[in-house]
Amino acid sequence: MPEVKALKIHIKGIVQGVGFRPFVYSLAIQNNLNGWVQNTSSGVDIELVGSTPDLEVFISALKNSPPHLSRIDSISIDETEKQSYKKFEIIKSQSQAGEFIPISPDYSICDDCLRELFDPQDRRFRYPFINCTNCGPRFSIIKDIPYDRPKTTMAPFQMCDRCQSEYSNPLDRRYHAQPIACPDCGPQVSLMVNNQIIAKGNDAIQQSRKMVRTGKILATKGLGGFHLACDAGNHSAVENLRTRKKRSDKPFALMAFSISLIENYCSLSGEEKKLLESKEKPIVLLKLKSTNELSPLLAPAQKHLGFLLPYTPLHYLLLDPVDENPEVWVMTSGNLSEEPIAYKDSESINQLSNIADGFLMHDREIFMRVDDSVTRIVQGKNYPIRRSRGYAPNPIITPSNVPQILATGAELKNTFCLTRDNYAFISHHIGDLENYETLISFEEAINHYENLFRIKPSILASDLHPDYLATRYATQRANLESIPNIQIQHHHAHLASCLADNHWKVDDFVIGLCYDGTGFGTDGAIWGGEVLIGNYSQYQRRFHLKYVPLPGGDITVRIPARMALSHLWEYQLDWDYSIPSVASLCMEDRTVLESQLKSKINTPNTSSMGRLFDAAASIMGIKHRVNYEGQAAIEMEALIDEKESKFYPIEIENNLINPKPLFESLIIDQQNNVSINKMAARFHNSIVQYSTNICIIIRKESGINSVALSGGVWQNKVLLDNTIKKLKKERFDVMIHHNVPTNDGGISLGQALIASKFTIK
Ligand code: ZN
Ligand code: ZN
Ligand code: FE
């Protein structure tokens, strides 16, 4: 007879609302184990009695094949006193004050539910809200914890008897699936045109498809907000959408029913396919095939396009390719340019009524708005650009335990970050904190996260920029609650964010190549081409791009031609009419600019890398005015001749990086009619070259061999790939982002980690 033992097991992580208890239940029964499993406020507790070999099988399965949506962060196993249990059972949840557990993000429909969705024999055949413990809405419908149906927006829907019996059966795959629903008892869709409901149920879906097929613009209520949809193959529909949404050039995301349809337009690697099909179902940036039949208006002047697969049952029903349905739909956030994504019924109808021809609505309320996530594959791995649905509110594990901190993030692409224990909860994408609506959604989301994860910050962290709304929020709150607000330099936060993203535990220094468009410097200048030496607690600004004036601030950000002239001015190079930037500005504009530069009124100094790209793109004649942030650089990247290996010289003197010789050579190339493709390549190669040289200089001085790349400029894939390649060739260890964005969406994580170090000292 093998020995009989009793074990007590405690599991932390995402283990509730994901089918964990039924999994444990079946596993215990299969292995002849008695005892119980229960949810607690901090995870799942299990007690088991059985033979040693049976217990071993149980534990190995627990560790190696837990439910699809779960995420085990820690397991503690202790031997305990034997009790005489007669069976194995699931016992009632226990709540402990102040305890919390992570909450599952919203995940895509699973294969089992998808099969049922298209099975005419199934009672949920073509039901757009089919879900189970392995899939469906979570974060966007949860109002409070513990995660139970009454605390979600499913509360108003009374379960029918059949759903109730599935819900109560531990062996059913819908056991305790809180959003469980069926055509008899769950949410329903309806189609509204001119404020009238014209169709319901399947009919509403069929008529919506017809609207898209005939070139109309459809607003669809989804999981975390509204989308605006139209036929991506219909040029005039896409044009209409651009005009009505007031979005001139920024690319639209596209949705297709299957990978094979996407392959008609883009070439996909194995990793890209995996990412597209992952349960997070993000928008993945993919390389366009050189010939494709999509409207050029979808992503003007770009070589990449963002695609995603359907992630809700409703999407599958809409995109189903039968009956000449368009292959690819535009699926862009339902908002007017720059506003947060619409998610409440009546507000959304108001907000979008001038854009959409019809509204495909449903009656399940969205509690938290969550945009689609955007990502791409770099070096074979996930490289997030917008971390939102499917990822938030999954916490990042911090390198060590941290106090309860709220870091309020940056101004653009804002996220905030709340920490406790060894968790950093980075919020979903909030957006650009420039308007009132976004500020409100920022404050609401902070309250919600603090409540869900039972966090009461004792420290605030924010950007050094006094006028960022996120900084103002922190300053006011710090005053009100008499707690410290630690203001953190923007590029130091980028560096720390990259360290935390890579689980960098130690206090060793690294080289941070922090390149972005804008960040408030300790000297009041606008920084952005920064080479730092630092760790979580401190940094030194070892090199930076030489300052140039930024006349008029924002206006020059929108008009790269002005930035080009400002660079030329700084290096005392002529505003020669044969330079495209000069020619693109009228005489009057140039006179105004000249007087601004001479008088130095409202011309802050900047070391911005983003503005250096703008200036270069304008001098090459690529873009003189932009409609969205980074447009000139993105268009330049798309033009690169990848075979070109020449580069322009850049001077490094003391702690300054001086691009004057680069501009001199660039202008010579331009006058000699060197192709834009070659100039674009040479410019990129120059940045790669000097970045590597600088790292070599620092290594000689200090022995530091690790380099972190962070900041929005590293969204440029050619620059990123080539820099990594070159640095690795020089035997540097290179860290890039994999969990949070390299842009300002990752700033809050860095702020929180830096603030945690301040408090320990
Ligand atoms: Zn499912
Ligand atoms: Zn039902
Ligand atoms: Fe930044």
PDB file of N, CA and C in Angstrom, residues 232-320:
ATOM      1  N   ALA A 232     -13.510  47.178 -46.704  1.00  0.00           N
ATOM      2  CA  ALA A 232     -12.161  47.690 -46.971  1.00  0.00           C
ATOM      3  C   ALA A 232     -11.836  47.693 -48.460  1.00  0.00           C
ATOM      4  N   GLY A 233     -12.590  46.943 -49.233  1.00  0.00           N
ATOM      5  CA  GLY A 233     -12.337  46.903 -50.669  1.00  0.00           C
ATOM      6  C   GLY A 233     -13.103  47.980 -51.423  1.00  0.00           C
ATOM      7  N   ASN A 234     -13.921  48.716 -50.714  1.00  0.00           N
ATOM      8  CA  ASN A 234     -14.746  49.735 -51.367  1.00  0.00           C
ATOM      9  C   ASN A 234     -14.138  51.121 -51.124  1.00  0.00           C
ATOM     10  N   HIS A 235     -13.494  51.618 -52.159  1.00  0.00           N
ATOM     11  CA  HIS A 235     -12.724  52.846 -52.037  1.00  0.00           C
ATOM     12  C   HIS A 235     -13.574  54.018 -51.543  1.00  0.00           C
ATOM     13  N   SER A 236     -14.793  54.151 -52.075  1.00  0.00           N
ATOM     14  CA  SER A 236     -15.573  55.332 -51.695  1.00  0.00           C
ATOM     15  C   SER A 236     -16.121  55.196 -50.270  1.00  0.00           C
ATOM     16  N   ALA A 237     -16.381  53.954 -49.829  1.00  0.00           N
ATOM     17  CA  ALA A 237     -16.797  53.768 -48.431  1.00  0.00           C
ATOM     18  C   ALA A 237     -15.667  54.173 -47.485  1.00  0.00           C
ATOM     19  N   VAL A 238     -14.443  53.771 -47.838  1.00  0.00           N
ATOM     20  CA  VAL A 238     -13.293  54.104 -46.988  1.00  0.00           C
ATOM     21  C   VAL A 238     -13.076  55.625 -46.977  1.00  0.00           C
ATOM     22  N   GLU A 239     -13.227  56.218 -48.146  1.00  0.00           N
ATOM     23  CA  GLU A 239     -13.062  57.664 -48.272  1.00  0.00           C
ATOM     24  C   GLU A 239     -14.107  58.407 -47.416  1.00  0.00           C
ATOM     25  N   ASN A 240     -15.335  57.923 -47.501  1.00  0.00           N
ATOM     26  CA  ASN A 240     -16.417  58.482 -46.693  1.00  0.00           C
ATOM     27  C   ASN A 240     -16.105  58.426 -45.202  1.00  0.00           C
ATOM     28  N   LEU A 241     -15.614  57.272 -44.785  1.00  0.00           N
ATOM     29  CA  LEU A 241     -15.300  57.066 -43.368  1.00  0.00           C
ATOM     30  C   LEU A 241     -14.210  58.044 -42.936  1.00  0.00           C
ATOM     31  N   ARG A 242     -13.177  58.211 -43.783  1.00  0.00           N
ATOM     32  CA  ARG A 242     -12.104  59.147 -43.462  1.00  0.00           C
ATOM     33  C   ARG A 242     -12.660  60.566 -43.294  1.00  0.00           C
ATOM     34  N   THR A 243     -13.486  60.971 -44.231  1.00  0.00           N
ATOM     35  CA  THR A 243     -14.024  62.327 -44.175  1.00  0.00           C
ATOM     36  C   THR A 243     -14.895  62.502 -42.934  1.00  0.00           C
ATOM     37  N   ARG A 244     -15.803  61.554 -42.722  1.00  0.00           N
ATOM     38  CA  ARG A 244     -16.742  61.723 -41.614  1.00  0.00           C
ATOM     39  C   ARG A 244     -16.058  61.612 -40.256  1.00  0.00           C
ATOM     40  N   LYS A 245     -15.065  60.767 -40.174  1.00  0.00           N
ATOM     41  CA  LYS A 245     -14.365  60.589 -38.894  1.00  0.00           C
ATOM     42  C   LYS A 245     -13.312  61.672 -38.670  1.00  0.00           C
ATOM     43  N   LYS A 246     -13.100  62.502 -39.681  1.00  0.00           N
ATOM     44  CA  LYS A 246     -12.071  63.552 -39.653  1.00  0.00           C
ATOM     45  C   LYS A 246     -10.692  62.955 -39.352  1.00  0.00           C
ATOM     46  N   ARG A 247     -10.392  61.913 -40.068  1.00  0.00           N
ATOM     47  CA  ARG A 247      -9.106  61.256 -39.873  1.00  0.00           C
ATOM     48  C   ARG A 247      -8.461  61.108 -41.233  1.00  0.00           C
ATOM     49  N   SER A 248      -7.493  61.985 -41.540  1.00  0.00           N
ATOM     50  CA  SER A 248      -7.052  62.033 -42.926  1.00  0.00           C
ATOM     51  C   SER A 248      -6.078  60.936 -43.331  1.00  0.00           C
ATOM     52  N   ASP A 249      -5.063  60.643 -42.538  1.00  0.00           N
ATOM     53  CA  ASP A 249      -4.043  59.704 -43.021  1.00  0.00           C
ATOM     54  C   ASP A 249      -3.772  58.526 -42.095  1.00  0.00           C
ATOM     55  N   LYS A 250      -4.126  58.659 -40.835  1.00  0.00           N
ATOM     56  CA  LYS A 250      -3.781  57.615 -39.867  1.00  0.00           C
ATOM     57  C   LYS A 250      -4.397  56.291 -40.304  1.00  0.00           C
ATOM     58  N   PRO A 251      -3.603  55.211 -40.296  1.00  0.00           N
ATOM     59  CA  PRO A 251      -4.102  53.948 -40.836  1.00  0.00           C
ATOM     60  C   PRO A 251      -5.319  53.394 -40.097  1.00  0.00           C
ATOM     61  N   PHE A 252      -6.163  52.671 -40.819  1.00  0.00           N
ATOM     62  CA  PHE A 252      -7.306  51.967 -40.235  1.00  0.00           C
ATOM     63  C   PHE A 252      -6.929  50.512 -39.969  1.00  0.00           C
ATOM     64  N   ALA A 253      -7.461  49.949 -38.890  1.00  0.00           N
ATOM     65  CA  ALA A 253      -7.280  48.513 -38.653  1.00  0.00           C
ATOM     66  C   ALA A 253      -8.292  47.734 -39.475  1.00  0.00           C
ATOM     67  N   LEU A 254      -7.902  46.530 -39.872  1.00  0.00           N
ATOM     68  CA  LEU A 254      -8.762  45.691 -40.698  1.00  0.00           C
ATOM     69  C   LEU A 254      -9.045  44.368 -40.020  1.00  0.00           C
ATOM     70  N   MET A 255     -10.257  43.845 -40.251  1.00  0.00           N
ATOM     71  CA  MET A 255     -10.599  42.530 -39.706  1.00  0.00           C
ATOM     72  C   MET A 255     -10.957  41.593 -40.855  1.00  0.00           C
ATOM     73  N   ALA A 256     -10.415  40.379 -40.796  1.00  0.00           N
ATOM     74  CA  ALA A 256     -10.761  39.358 -41.784  1.00  0.00           C
ATOM     75  C   ALA A 256     -11.129  38.087 -41.045  1.00  0.00           C
ATOM     76  N   PHE A 257     -11.944  37.251 -41.689  1.00  0.00           N
ATOM     77  CA  PHE A 257     -12.490  36.062 -41.051  1.00  0.00           C
ATOM     78  C   PHE A 257     -11.418  35.038 -40.693  1.00  0.00           C
ATOM     79  N   SER A 258     -10.386  34.944 -41.528  1.00  0.00           N
ATOM     80  CA  SER A 258      -9.389  33.891 -41.296  1.00  0.00           C
ATOM     81  C   SER A 258      -7.994  34.340 -41.708  1.00  0.00           C
ATOM     82  N   ILE A 259      -7.001  33.589 -41.223  1.00  0.00           N
ATOM     83  CA  ILE A 259      -5.606  33.829 -41.585  1.00  0.00           C
ATOM     84  C   ILE A 259      -5.425  33.752 -43.100  1.00  0.00           C
ATOM     85  N   SER A 260      -6.084  32.777 -43.729  1.00  0.00           N
ATOM     86  CA  SER A 260      -5.833  32.604 -45.163  1.00  0.00           C
ATOM     87  C   SER A 260      -6.332  33.816 -45.951  1.00  0.00           C
ATOM     88  N   LEU A 261      -7.392  34.468 -45.483  1.00  0.00           N
ATOM     89  CA  LEU A 261      -7.826  35.692 -46.161  1.00  0.00           C
ATOM     90  C   LEU A 261      -6.797  36.811 -45.973  1.00  0.00           C
ATOM     91  N   ILE A 262      -6.236  36.898 -44.764  1.00  0.00           N
ATOM     92  CA  ILE A 262      -5.221  37.939 -44.515  1.00  0.00           C
ATOM     93  C   ILE A 262      -4.019  37.708 -45.423  1.00  0.00           C
ATOM     94  N   GLU A 263      -3.713  36.430 -45.652  1.00  0.00           N
ATOM     95  CA  GLU A 263      -2.542  36.108 -46.487  1.00  0.00           C
ATOM     96  C   GLU A 263      -2.708  36.549 -47.943  1.00  0.00           C
ATOM     97  N   ASN A 264      -3.936  36.864 -48.345  1.00  0.00           N
ATOM     98  CA  ASN A 264      -4.106  37.430 -49.686  1.00  0.00           C
ATOM     99  C   ASN A 264      -3.446  38.798 -49.804  1.00  0.00           C
ATOM    100  N   TYR A 265      -3.271  39.459 -48.677  1.00  0.00           N
ATOM    101  CA  TYR A 265      -2.788  40.844 -48.720  1.00  0.00           C
ATOM    102  C   TYR A 265      -1.424  41.036 -48.070  1.00  0.00           C
ATOM    103  N   CYS A 266      -1.130  40.216 -47.058  1.00  0.00           N
ATOM    104  CA  CYS A 266       0.107  40.404 -46.308  1.00  0.00           C
ATOM    105  C   CYS A 266       0.870  39.094 -46.252  1.00  0.00           C
ATOM    106  N   SER A 267       2.202  39.216 -46.114  1.00  0.00           N
ATOM    107  CA  SER A 267       2.977  37.999 -45.908  1.00  0.00           C
ATOM    108  C   SER A 267       3.178  37.811 -44.405  1.00  0.00           C
ATOM    109  N   LEU A 268       2.929  36.600 -43.936  1.00  0.00           N
ATOM    110  CA  LEU A 268       2.924  36.342 -42.493  1.00  0.00           C
ATOM    111  C   LEU A 268       3.994  35.340 -42.089  1.00  0.00           C
ATOM    112  N   SER A 269       4.666  35.613 -40.978  1.00  0.00           N
ATOM    113  CA  SER A 269       5.583  34.625 -40.408  1.00  0.00           C
ATOM    114  C   SER A 269       4.795  33.739 -39.448  1.00  0.00           C
ATOM    115  N   GLY A 270       5.419  32.651 -39.024  1.00  0.00           N
ATOM    116  CA  GLY A 270       4.780  31.747 -38.064  1.00  0.00           C
ATOM    117  C   GLY A 270       4.410  32.462 -36.779  1.00  0.00           C
ATOM    118  N   GLU A 271       5.317  33.313 -36.305  1.00  0.00           N
ATOM    119  CA  GLU A 271       5.059  34.043 -35.048  1.00  0.00           C
ATOM    120  C   GLU A 271       3.891  35.008 -35.216  1.00  0.00           C
ATOM    121  N   GLU A 272       3.811  35.630 -36.385  1.00  0.00           N
ATOM    122  CA  GLU A 272       2.712  36.573 -36.621  1.00  0.00           C
ATOM    123  C   GLU A 272       1.369  35.850 -36.635  1.00  0.00           C
ATOM    124  N   LYS A 273       1.350  34.659 -37.239  1.00  0.00           N
ATOM    125  CA  LYS A 273       0.110  33.878 -37.242  1.00  0.00           C
ATOM    126  C   LYS A 273      -0.298  33.535 -35.822  1.00  0.00           C
ATOM    127  N   LYS A 274       0.685  33.093 -35.046  1.00  0.00           N
ATOM    128  CA  LYS A 274       0.399  32.715 -33.657  1.00  0.00           C
ATOM    129  C   LYS A 274      -0.168  33.880 -32.865  1.00  0.00           C
ATOM    130  N   LEU A 275       0.413  35.040 -33.069  1.00  0.00           N
ATOM    131  CA  LEU A 275      -0.040  36.232 -32.350  1.00  0.00           C
ATOM    132  C   LEU A 275      -1.457  36.628 -32.785  1.00  0.00           C
ATOM    133  N   LEU A 276      -1.720  36.549 -34.096  1.00  0.00           N
ATOM    134  CA  LEU A 276      -3.068  36.860 -34.594  1.00  0.00           C
ATOM    135  C   LEU A 276      -4.112  35.928 -33.989  1.00  0.00           C
ATOM    136  N   GLU A 277      -3.716  34.653 -33.820  1.00  0.00           N
ATOM    137  CA  GLU A 277      -4.667  33.641 -33.332  1.00  0.00           C
ATOM    138  C   GLU A 277      -4.679  33.502 -31.820  1.00  0.00           C
ATOM    139  N   SER A 278      -3.821  34.245 -31.118  1.00  0.00           N
ATOM    140  CA  SER A 278      -3.750  34.112 -29.665  1.00  0.00           C
ATOM    141  C   SER A 278      -5.070  34.519 -29.031  1.00  0.00           C
ATOM    142  N   LYS A 279      -5.268  34.128 -27.770  1.00  0.00           N
ATOM    143  CA  LYS A 279      -6.540  34.447 -27.113  1.00  0.00           C
ATOM    144  C   LYS A 279      -6.708  35.948 -26.914  1.00  0.00           C
ATOM    145  N   GLU A 280      -5.631  36.709 -26.984  1.00  0.00           N
ATOM    146  CA  GLU A 280      -5.710  38.163 -26.839  1.00  0.00           C
ATOM    147  C   GLU A 280      -6.221  38.832 -28.110  1.00  0.00           C
ATOM    148  N   LYS A 281      -6.024  38.194 -29.254  1.00  0.00           N
ATOM    149  CA  LYS A 281      -6.478  38.699 -30.554  1.00  0.00           C
ATOM    150  C   LYS A 281      -6.189  40.191 -30.750  1.00  0.00           C
ATOM    151  N   PRO A 282      -4.913  40.546 -30.739  1.00  0.00           N
ATOM    152  CA  PRO A 282      -4.586  41.962 -30.976  1.00  0.00           C
ATOM    153  C   PRO A 282      -4.600  42.300 -32.463  1.00  0.00           C
ATOM    154  N   ILE A 283      -4.551  43.593 -32.751  1.00  0.00           N
ATOM    155  CA  ILE A 283      -4.271  44.044 -34.112  1.00  0.00           C
ATOM    156  C   ILE A 283      -2.765  43.844 -34.310  1.00  0.00           C
ATOM    157  N   VAL A 284      -2.383  43.142 -35.353  1.00  0.00           N
ATOM    158  CA  VAL A 284      -0.957  42.886 -35.584  1.00  0.00           C
ATOM    159  C   VAL A 284      -0.523  43.633 -36.844  1.00  0.00           C
ATOM    160  N   LEU A 285       0.553  44.397 -36.731  1.00  0.00           N
ATOM    161  CA  LEU A 285       1.068  45.107 -37.906  1.00  0.00           C
ATOM    162  C   LEU A 285       1.811  44.119 -38.795  1.00  0.00           C
ATOM    163  N   LEU A 286       1.382  44.052 -40.057  1.00  0.00           N
ATOM    164  CA  LEU A 286       1.910  43.052 -40.981  1.00  0.00           C
ATOM    165  C   LEU A 286       2.417  43.712 -42.243  1.00  0.00           C
ATOM    166  N   LYS A 287       3.377  43.063 -42.875  1.00  0.00           N
ATOM    167  CA  LYS A 287       3.951  43.621 -44.094  1.00  0.00           C
ATOM    168  C   LYS A 287       3.013  43.371 -45.280  1.00  0.00           C
ATOM    169  N   LEU A 288       2.650  44.450 -45.949  1.00  0.00           N
ATOM    170  CA  LEU A 288       1.779  44.337 -47.126  1.00  0.00           C
ATOM    171  C   LEU A 288       2.517  43.678 -48.283  1.00  0.00           C
ATOM    172  N   LYS A 289       1.809  42.821 -49.024  1.00  0.00           N
ATOM    173  CA  LYS A 289       2.385  42.323 -50.270  1.00  0.00           C
ATOM    174  C   LYS A 289       2.436  43.475 -51.269  1.00  0.00           C
ATOM    175  N   SER A 290       3.389  43.419 -52.196  1.00  0.00           N
ATOM    176  CA  SER A 290       3.578  44.593 -53.054  1.00  0.00           C
ATOM    177  C   SER A 290       2.375  44.820 -53.964  1.00  0.00           C
ATOM    178  N   THR A 291       1.707  43.726 -54.368  1.00  0.00           N
ATOM    179  CA  THR A 291       0.465  43.956 -55.115  1.00  0.00           C
ATOM    180  C   THR A 291      -0.703  43.464 -54.288  1.00  0.00           C
ATOM    181  N   ASN A 292      -1.656  44.349 -54.082  1.00  0.00           N
ATOM    182  CA  ASN A 292      -2.874  43.943 -53.373  1.00  0.00           C
ATOM    183  C   ASN A 292      -3.998  44.850 -53.830  1.00  0.00           C
ATOM    184  N   GLU A 293      -5.223  44.354 -53.643  1.00  0.00           N
ATOM    185  CA  GLU A 293      -6.359  45.096 -54.191  1.00  0.00           C
ATOM    186  C   GLU A 293      -7.066  45.968 -53.170  1.00  0.00           C
ATOM    187  N   LEU A 294      -6.424  46.196 -52.034  1.00  0.00           N
ATOM    188  CA  LEU A 294      -7.092  47.007 -51.012  1.00  0.00           C
ATOM    189  C   LEU A 294      -7.010  48.486 -51.373  1.00  0.00           C
ATOM    190  N   SER A 295      -7.925  49.257 -50.827  1.00  0.00           N
ATOM    191  CA  SER A 295      -7.919  50.688 -51.084  1.00  0.00           C
ATOM    192  C   SER A 295      -6.638  51.320 -50.537  1.00  0.00           C
ATOM    193  N   PRO A 296      -5.940  52.124 -51.368  1.00  0.00           N
ATOM    194  CA  PRO A 296      -4.717  52.771 -50.876  1.00  0.00           C
ATOM    195  C   PRO A 296      -5.004  53.752 -49.747  1.00  0.00           C
ATOM    196  N   LEU A 297      -6.277  54.059 -49.546  1.00  0.00           N
ATOM    197  CA  LEU A 297      -6.634  54.987 -48.475  1.00  0.00           C
ATOM    198  C   LEU A 297      -6.583  54.350 -47.091  1.00  0.00           C
ATOM    199  N   LEU A 298      -6.429  53.024 -47.037  1.00  0.00           N
ATOM    200  CA  LEU A 298      -6.474  52.349 -45.735  1.00  0.00           C
ATOM    201  C   LEU A 298      -5.282  52.728 -44.870  1.00  0.00           C
ATOM    202  N   ALA A 299      -4.114  52.794 -45.500  1.00  0.00           N
ATOM    203  CA  ALA A 299      -2.907  53.157 -44.763  1.00  0.00           C
ATOM    204  C   ALA A 299      -1.987  53.895 -45.728  1.00  0.00           C
ATOM    205  N   PRO A 300      -2.313  55.165 -46.018  1.00  0.00           N
ATOM    206  CA  PRO A 300      -1.573  55.890 -47.051  1.00  0.00           C
ATOM    207  C   PRO A 300      -0.060  55.931 -46.771  1.00  0.00           C
ATOM    208  N   ALA A 301       0.722  55.688 -47.810  1.00  0.00           N
ATOM    209  CA  ALA A 301       2.180  55.770 -47.771  1.00  0.00           C
ATOM    210  C   ALA A 301       2.815  54.823 -46.766  1.00  0.00           C
ATOM    211  N   GLN A 302       2.188  53.689 -46.504  1.00  0.00           N
ATOM    212  CA  GLN A 302       2.768  52.746 -45.553  1.00  0.00           C
ATOM    213  C   GLN A 302       2.980  51.382 -46.192  1.00  0.00           C
ATOM    214  N   LYS A 303       3.913  50.640 -45.617  1.00  0.00           N
ATOM    215  CA  LYS A 303       4.187  49.292 -46.103  1.00  0.00           C
ATOM    216  C   LYS A 303       3.594  48.246 -45.179  1.00  0.00           C
ATOM    217  N   HIS A 304       3.001  48.699 -44.085  1.00  0.00           N
ATOM    218  CA  HIS A 304       2.423  47.770 -43.118  1.00  0.00           C
ATOM    219  C   HIS A 304       0.948  48.078 -42.906  1.00  0.00           C
ATOM    220  N   LEU A 305       0.239  47.053 -42.521  1.00  0.00           N
ATOM    221  CA  LEU A 305      -1.187  47.222 -42.281  1.00  0.00           C
ATOM    222  C   LEU A 305      -1.543  46.439 -41.027  1.00  0.00           C
ATOM    223  N   GLY A 306      -2.439  46.998 -40.222  1.00  0.00           N
ATOM    224  CA  GLY A 306      -2.853  46.307 -38.998  1.00  0.00           C
ATOM    225  C   GLY A 306      -4.072  45.435 -39.254  1.00  0.00           C
ATOM    226  N   PHE A 307      -3.912  44.142 -39.032  1.00  0.00           N
ATOM    227  CA  PHE A 307      -5.022  43.195 -39.204  1.00  0.00           C
ATOM    228  C   PHE A 307      -5.361  42.539 -37.876  1.00  0.00           C
ATOM    229  N   LEU A 308      -6.613  42.196 -37.680  1.00  0.00           N
ATOM    230  CA  LEU A 308      -6.972  41.324 -36.567  1.00  0.00           C
ATOM    231  C   LEU A 308      -8.036  40.339 -37.004  1.00  0.00           C
ATOM    232  N   LEU A 309      -8.093  39.238 -36.274  1.00  0.00           N
ATOM    233  CA  LEU A 309      -9.118  38.230 -36.541  1.00  0.00           C
ATOM    234  C   LEU A 309     -10.331  38.546 -35.671  1.00  0.00           C
ATOM    235  N   PRO A 310     -11.507  38.027 -36.032  1.00  0.00           N
ATOM    236  CA  PRO A 310     -12.685  38.227 -35.180  1.00  0.00           C
ATOM    237  C   PRO A 310     -12.381  37.719 -33.772  1.00  0.00           C
ATOM    238  N   TYR A 311     -12.882  38.410 -32.768  1.00  0.00           N
ATOM    239  CA  TYR A 311     -12.635  37.915 -31.412  1.00  0.00           C
ATOM    240  C   TYR A 311     -13.910  37.729 -30.602  1.00  0.00           C
ATOM    241  N   THR A 312     -15.042  38.186 -31.122  1.00  0.00           N
ATOM    242  CA  THR A 312     -16.306  37.876 -30.453  1.00  0.00           C
ATOM    243  C   THR A 312     -17.147  37.029 -31.411  1.00  0.00           C
ATOM    244  N   PRO A 313     -18.121  36.292 -30.862  1.00  0.00           N
ATOM    245  CA  PRO A 313     -19.011  35.537 -31.747  1.00  0.00           C
ATOM    246  C   PRO A 313     -19.729  36.460 -32.737  1.00  0.00           C
ATOM    247  N   LEU A 314     -20.074  37.657 -32.282  1.00  0.00           N
ATOM    248  CA  LEU A 314     -20.749  38.606 -33.179  1.00  0.00           C
ATOM    249  C   LEU A 314     -19.870  38.940 -34.387  1.00  0.00           C
ATOM    250  N   HIS A 315     -18.557  39.159 -34.151  1.00  0.00           N
ATOM    251  CA  HIS A 315     -17.645  39.413 -35.274  1.00  0.00           C
ATOM    252  C   HIS A 315     -17.672  38.255 -36.270  1.00  0.00           C
ATOM    253  N   TYR A 316     -17.657  37.020 -35.736  1.00  0.00           N
ATOM    254  CA  TYR A 316     -17.661  35.862 -36.633  1.00  0.00           C
ATOM    255  C   TYR A 316     -18.904  35.843 -37.505  1.00  0.00           C
ATOM    256  N   LEU A 317     -20.049  36.180 -36.899  1.00  0.00           N
ATOM    257  CA  LEU A 317     -21.294  36.179 -37.670  1.00  0.00           C
ATOM    258  C   LEU A 317     -21.281  37.298 -38.707  1.00  0.00           C
ATOM    259  N   LEU A 318     -20.686  38.435 -38.352  1.00  0.00           N
ATOM    260  CA  LEU A 318     -20.635  39.557 -39.293  1.00  0.00           C
ATOM    261  C   LEU A 318     -19.686  39.279 -40.457  1.00  0.00           C
ATOM    262  N   LEU A 319     -18.542  38.675 -40.133  1.00  0.00           N
ATOM    263  CA  LEU A 319     -17.493  38.509 -41.149  1.00  0.00           C
ATOM    264  C   LEU A 319     -17.612  37.214 -41.941  1.00  0.00           C
ATOM    265  N   ASP A 320     -18.485  36.327 -41.523  1.00  0.00           N
ATOM    266  CA  ASP A 320     -18.700  35.042 -42.198  1.00  0.00           C
ATOM    267  C   ASP A 320     -18.722  35.237 -43.716  1.00  0.00           C
TER     268      ASP A 320
END
